[in-house]
XYZ file of C-alpha atoms in Angstrom:
305
model
C -18.046 -12.429 -167.997
C -20.523 -14.570 -166.100
C -23.392 -16.354 -167.838
C -25.788 -17.065 -165.006
C -28.805 -14.922 -165.969
C -29.988 -13.908 -169.437
C -32.713 -11.374 -170.227
C -34.556 -11.535 -173.553
C -36.620 -8.550 -174.708
C -39.497 -10.090 -176.657
C -41.216 -8.238 -179.503
C -44.982 -8.754 -179.013
C -45.700 -7.540 -182.564
C -43.759 -10.425 -184.114
C -45.637 -13.668 -183.494
C -43.819 -15.728 -186.138
C -40.156 -15.110 -185.385
C -38.153 -14.196 -182.294
C -34.456 -14.212 -183.303
C -33.312 -12.904 -179.923
C -35.086 -15.754 -178.133
C -33.545 -18.300 -180.485
C -30.079 -16.906 -179.801
C -30.589 -16.717 -176.046
C -31.849 -20.310 -175.980
C -28.729 -21.408 -177.872
C -26.497 -19.623 -175.336
C -28.470 -20.870 -172.329
C -28.232 -24.512 -173.401
C -24.430 -24.236 -173.586
C -23.978 -22.259 -170.375
C -26.929 -23.555 -168.325
C -27.986 -19.972 -167.720
C -31.353 -18.980 -166.322
C -33.491 -17.011 -168.775
C -36.151 -14.352 -168.346
C -38.494 -13.384 -171.173
C -39.647 -9.783 -170.914
C -42.463 -7.931 -172.667
C -43.062 -4.238 -172.030
C -46.430 -3.276 -173.498
C -48.234 0.015 -173.941
C -51.308 0.997 -175.947
C -52.560 4.572 -175.830
C -56.121 3.370 -176.449
C -55.989 1.709 -173.020
C -54.601 4.744 -171.246
C -56.318 8.034 -170.502
C -59.958 7.026 -170.574
C -60.780 8.292 -174.061
C -62.773 5.251 -175.159
C -63.464 3.383 -171.903
C -64.524 4.280 -168.426
C -62.058 3.520 -165.608
C -63.089 -0.061 -164.665
C -63.604 -1.133 -168.295
C -60.233 0.296 -169.281
C -58.477 -1.465 -166.413
C -60.165 -4.747 -167.311
C -59.161 -4.427 -170.970
C -55.560 -3.692 -169.989
C -55.421 -6.644 -167.609
C -56.841 -8.904 -170.308
C -54.172 -7.759 -172.770
C -51.347 -8.345 -170.282
C -52.779 -11.733 -169.285
C -52.885 -12.861 -172.921
C -49.294 -11.749 -173.387
C -48.303 -13.664 -170.255
C -49.937 -16.823 -171.609
C -48.114 -16.349 -174.917
C -44.784 -15.876 -173.127
C -45.308 -19.133 -171.248
C -45.794 -20.898 -174.580
C -42.505 -19.420 -175.814
C -40.795 -20.493 -172.597
C -42.071 -24.071 -172.536
C -39.614 -25.585 -175.077
C -36.713 -24.187 -173.035
C -38.207 -25.550 -169.832
C -38.618 -28.921 -171.527
C -34.857 -28.820 -172.173
C -34.240 -28.427 -168.442
C -33.598 -24.680 -168.373
C -34.911 -22.313 -165.728
C -37.142 -19.810 -167.517
C -39.223 -17.029 -165.975
C -41.517 -14.535 -167.675
C -42.318 -10.902 -166.979
C -44.970 -8.659 -168.563
C -45.054 -4.943 -167.772
C -47.114 -1.943 -168.783
C -45.470 1.379 -169.554
C -43.469 3.545 -171.905
C -41.043 4.362 -173.365
C -39.857 0.855 -174.084
C -36.177 1.464 -173.413
C -36.938 2.951 -169.970
C -39.053 -0.058 -169.034
C -36.323 -2.427 -170.190
C -33.642 -0.502 -168.294
C -35.785 -0.611 -165.167
C -36.002 -4.388 -165.342
C -32.265 -4.657 -166.046
C -31.570 -2.659 -162.904
C -33.755 -5.045 -160.890
C -32.670 -8.366 -162.411
C -29.018 -7.490 -163.093
C -28.652 -9.955 -165.981
C -25.280 -10.973 -167.379
C -26.506 -10.599 -170.985
C -29.443 -8.783 -172.574
C -30.779 -9.974 -175.937
C -32.847 -7.892 -178.337
C -33.668 -8.075 -182.042
C -31.682 -5.578 -184.112
C -33.112 -3.652 -187.038
C -31.543 -1.026 -189.287
C -32.988 2.457 -188.993
C -32.440 5.791 -190.681
C -30.242 8.633 -189.459
C -33.350 10.759 -188.875
C -34.763 8.144 -186.508
C -31.515 7.992 -184.567
C -31.243 11.760 -184.240
C -34.706 12.002 -182.750
C -34.149 9.155 -180.286
C -37.204 7.133 -181.247
C -35.465 3.816 -181.593
C -35.051 1.494 -178.621
C -31.882 -0.191 -179.878
C -29.938 3.068 -179.989
C -31.100 4.022 -176.526
C -30.054 0.649 -175.145
C -26.651 0.867 -176.863
C -26.074 4.145 -175.034
C -27.616 3.314 -171.675
C -27.746 -0.437 -171.060
C -25.256 -1.238 -168.256
C -25.207 -4.973 -169.067
C -23.663 -6.444 -172.219
C -26.224 -6.016 -175.005
C -26.504 -8.718 -177.703
C -28.304 -7.317 -180.754
C -29.506 -10.192 -182.913
C -29.817 -10.059 -186.684
C -32.311 -12.174 -188.540
C -30.879 -14.909 -190.743
C -28.810 -18.052 -190.520
C -26.753 -18.449 -187.341
C -23.646 -20.553 -187.944
C -22.285 -20.033 -184.412
C -18.683 -20.536 -185.514
C -16.694 -17.301 -185.175
C -16.640 -14.476 -182.641
C -14.480 -11.376 -183.085
C -13.602 -8.492 -180.762
C -13.062 -5.052 -182.301
C -10.438 -3.305 -180.174
C -9.098 0.249 -179.928
C -5.751 0.178 -178.107
C -4.536 3.658 -179.216
C -5.921 6.042 -176.609
C -4.981 7.700 -173.345
C -8.129 7.218 -171.264
C -7.844 4.641 -168.486
C -11.535 3.762 -168.861
C -11.040 2.817 -172.501
C -7.844 0.871 -171.766
C -9.692 -1.184 -169.167
C -12.535 -1.678 -171.633
C -10.190 -3.191 -174.227
C -9.043 -5.807 -171.727
C -12.655 -6.477 -170.770
C -13.480 -7.042 -174.453
C -10.602 -9.487 -174.900
C -11.441 -11.421 -171.736
C -15.172 -11.499 -172.473
C -14.594 -12.697 -176.029
C -12.237 -15.435 -174.863
C -14.730 -16.592 -172.225
C -17.640 -16.633 -174.661
C -15.586 -18.488 -177.261
C -14.648 -21.175 -174.737
C -18.130 -21.493 -173.253
C -19.987 -21.446 -176.569
C -17.477 -23.424 -178.619
C -16.614 -20.652 -181.078
C -13.372 -19.563 -182.763
C -12.164 -16.206 -181.405
C -10.501 -13.466 -183.449
C -9.242 -10.075 -182.277
C -9.092 -7.079 -184.572
C -8.056 -3.429 -184.542
C -8.901 -1.022 -187.346
C -7.209 2.344 -187.812
C -7.375 5.039 -190.479
C -4.395 7.357 -191.177
C -5.241 10.837 -192.429
C -6.029 10.521 -196.164
C -3.498 12.078 -198.531
C -6.248 14.216 -200.051
C -6.714 15.953 -196.673
C -3.033 16.913 -196.294
C -2.450 20.434 -197.600
C 0.821 21.453 -195.954
C 3.689 21.026 -198.462
C 6.083 19.602 -195.878
C 3.496 17.072 -194.728
C 2.744 16.098 -198.314
C 6.422 15.353 -198.891
C 6.613 13.261 -195.708
C 3.226 11.578 -196.122
C 4.588 8.083 -196.755
C 6.724 8.294 -193.620
C 3.682 9.473 -191.673
C 1.695 6.455 -192.856
C 4.521 4.132 -191.805
C 4.762 5.759 -188.357
C 1.020 5.563 -187.921
C 0.981 1.889 -188.845
C 3.819 1.176 -186.407
C 2.076 3.068 -183.607
C -1.108 1.047 -184.015
C 0.731 -2.245 -184.508
C 2.827 -1.704 -181.370
C -0.224 -0.707 -179.308
C -2.161 -3.726 -180.550
C 0.686 -6.111 -179.756
C 1.134 -4.549 -176.315
C -2.557 -5.040 -175.572
C -2.473 -8.692 -176.615
C 0.929 -9.652 -175.186
C -0.430 -11.398 -172.078
C -3.195 -13.286 -173.873
C -2.554 -16.701 -175.455
C -3.823 -15.758 -178.903
C -2.201 -17.054 -182.082
C -0.958 -14.449 -184.558
C -3.319 -15.898 -187.133
C -6.196 -14.722 -184.954
C -4.910 -11.159 -184.530
C -5.829 -8.753 -187.317
C -4.636 -5.178 -187.874
C -6.799 -3.446 -190.473
C -6.148 -0.151 -192.239
C -9.258 1.846 -193.031
C -12.187 3.654 -191.461
C -13.813 1.304 -188.937
C -17.309 1.723 -190.392
C -15.918 0.429 -193.711
C -13.099 -1.968 -192.819
C -14.868 -3.750 -189.956
C -18.022 -4.729 -191.915
C -15.823 -5.878 -194.807
C -13.706 -8.006 -192.455
C -16.825 -9.457 -190.812
C -18.201 -10.502 -194.183
C -14.948 -11.896 -195.543
C -14.167 -13.917 -192.421
C -17.718 -15.105 -191.795
C -17.901 -13.576 -188.306
C -21.084 -14.589 -186.504
C -20.772 -12.298 -183.472
C -18.894 -8.983 -183.399
C -17.944 -7.723 -179.922
C -17.503 -3.964 -179.515
C -17.059 -1.509 -176.669
C -19.054 1.670 -176.096
C -18.097 4.578 -173.854
C -20.508 7.392 -172.987
C -18.976 10.763 -173.822
C -21.495 13.349 -172.627
C -25.027 14.412 -173.428
C -24.285 16.421 -176.571
C -22.279 13.694 -178.255
C -24.840 11.118 -177.188
C -27.477 13.179 -178.962
C -25.537 13.165 -182.211
C -24.256 10.176 -184.132
C -20.551 9.643 -183.694
C -20.167 6.445 -181.759
C -18.293 3.802 -183.752
C -20.490 0.996 -182.446
C -23.563 2.750 -183.808
C -22.073 3.394 -187.247
C -20.796 -0.156 -187.524
C -24.182 -1.558 -186.465
C -25.714 0.150 -189.482
C -23.231 -1.555 -191.806
C -22.626 -5.065 -190.452
C -25.026 -7.881 -191.208
C -24.204 -10.009 -188.193
C -24.943 -10.124 -184.479
C -23.366 -7.377 -182.389
C -22.445 -7.586 -178.707
C -21.955 -4.155 -177.113
C -20.045 -4.028 -173.822
C -19.515 -1.005 -171.581
C -16.961 -0.446 -168.813
C -18.159 -1.371 -165.325
C -20.011 1.386 -163.520
C -17.915 3.100 -160.841
C -18.825 2.173 -157.298
C -21.300 4.549 -155.674
């Protein structure tokens, strides 16, 4: 993972606090990355000519964007004073995630930062939350920033080495390598974790399977342990920093994050088709609802066109 260009999606409705900017500034100072601050604005009152005539509406819109540009420059100045290269960009349009994705395609940043908030299942199902859209569609690594104290001590990659898809296997290695690079560059302790959940006893109804359930659990544990060790064999990671967890990921991962004081959780996301994208089933999304720490979502590289 390179750290040459960062993109920060600024929330223009929050004048007092910009957690994503704070986190990006922290990363930029340690990696000497360039930073762009981006605002994508839209107000229906300034679109369509309901309350203004054409020239007056255009003037009002330009005034709004100019004021936002001035505000962005004020946010950028402390970083510039620290010697960082900081640019600003203000755009008009909707929906927000499409505008952000458009700028990502143009700028091709190495990391995208955005504030993370917890939203209801209903909101996710109806696709009206920018974070979920970016998790699914953002081609660059997406750092979702939680509000609160940032200790900047521990980073952890959540891995899934038990699968048959080549894309996912390559993604696991990308997660390990990216986590190691970030840990070295940012001065953090790196951990690597895999969580698996054997079929619960209460869901086993066949009498023969019930009798052999304990053996099944042992075989399952061995399968995951062997796959995890195989994945990590060529990486210089101490055993104390490798963690095999038993339990549903949406339960065991947040518990591990809290117990270990993880500051940044690194997860992979693989698109699996339009229908499954429309419904909630992606582990990264379920975990995001439960963890109270920063989340870095990484996707496999796009195939060459």
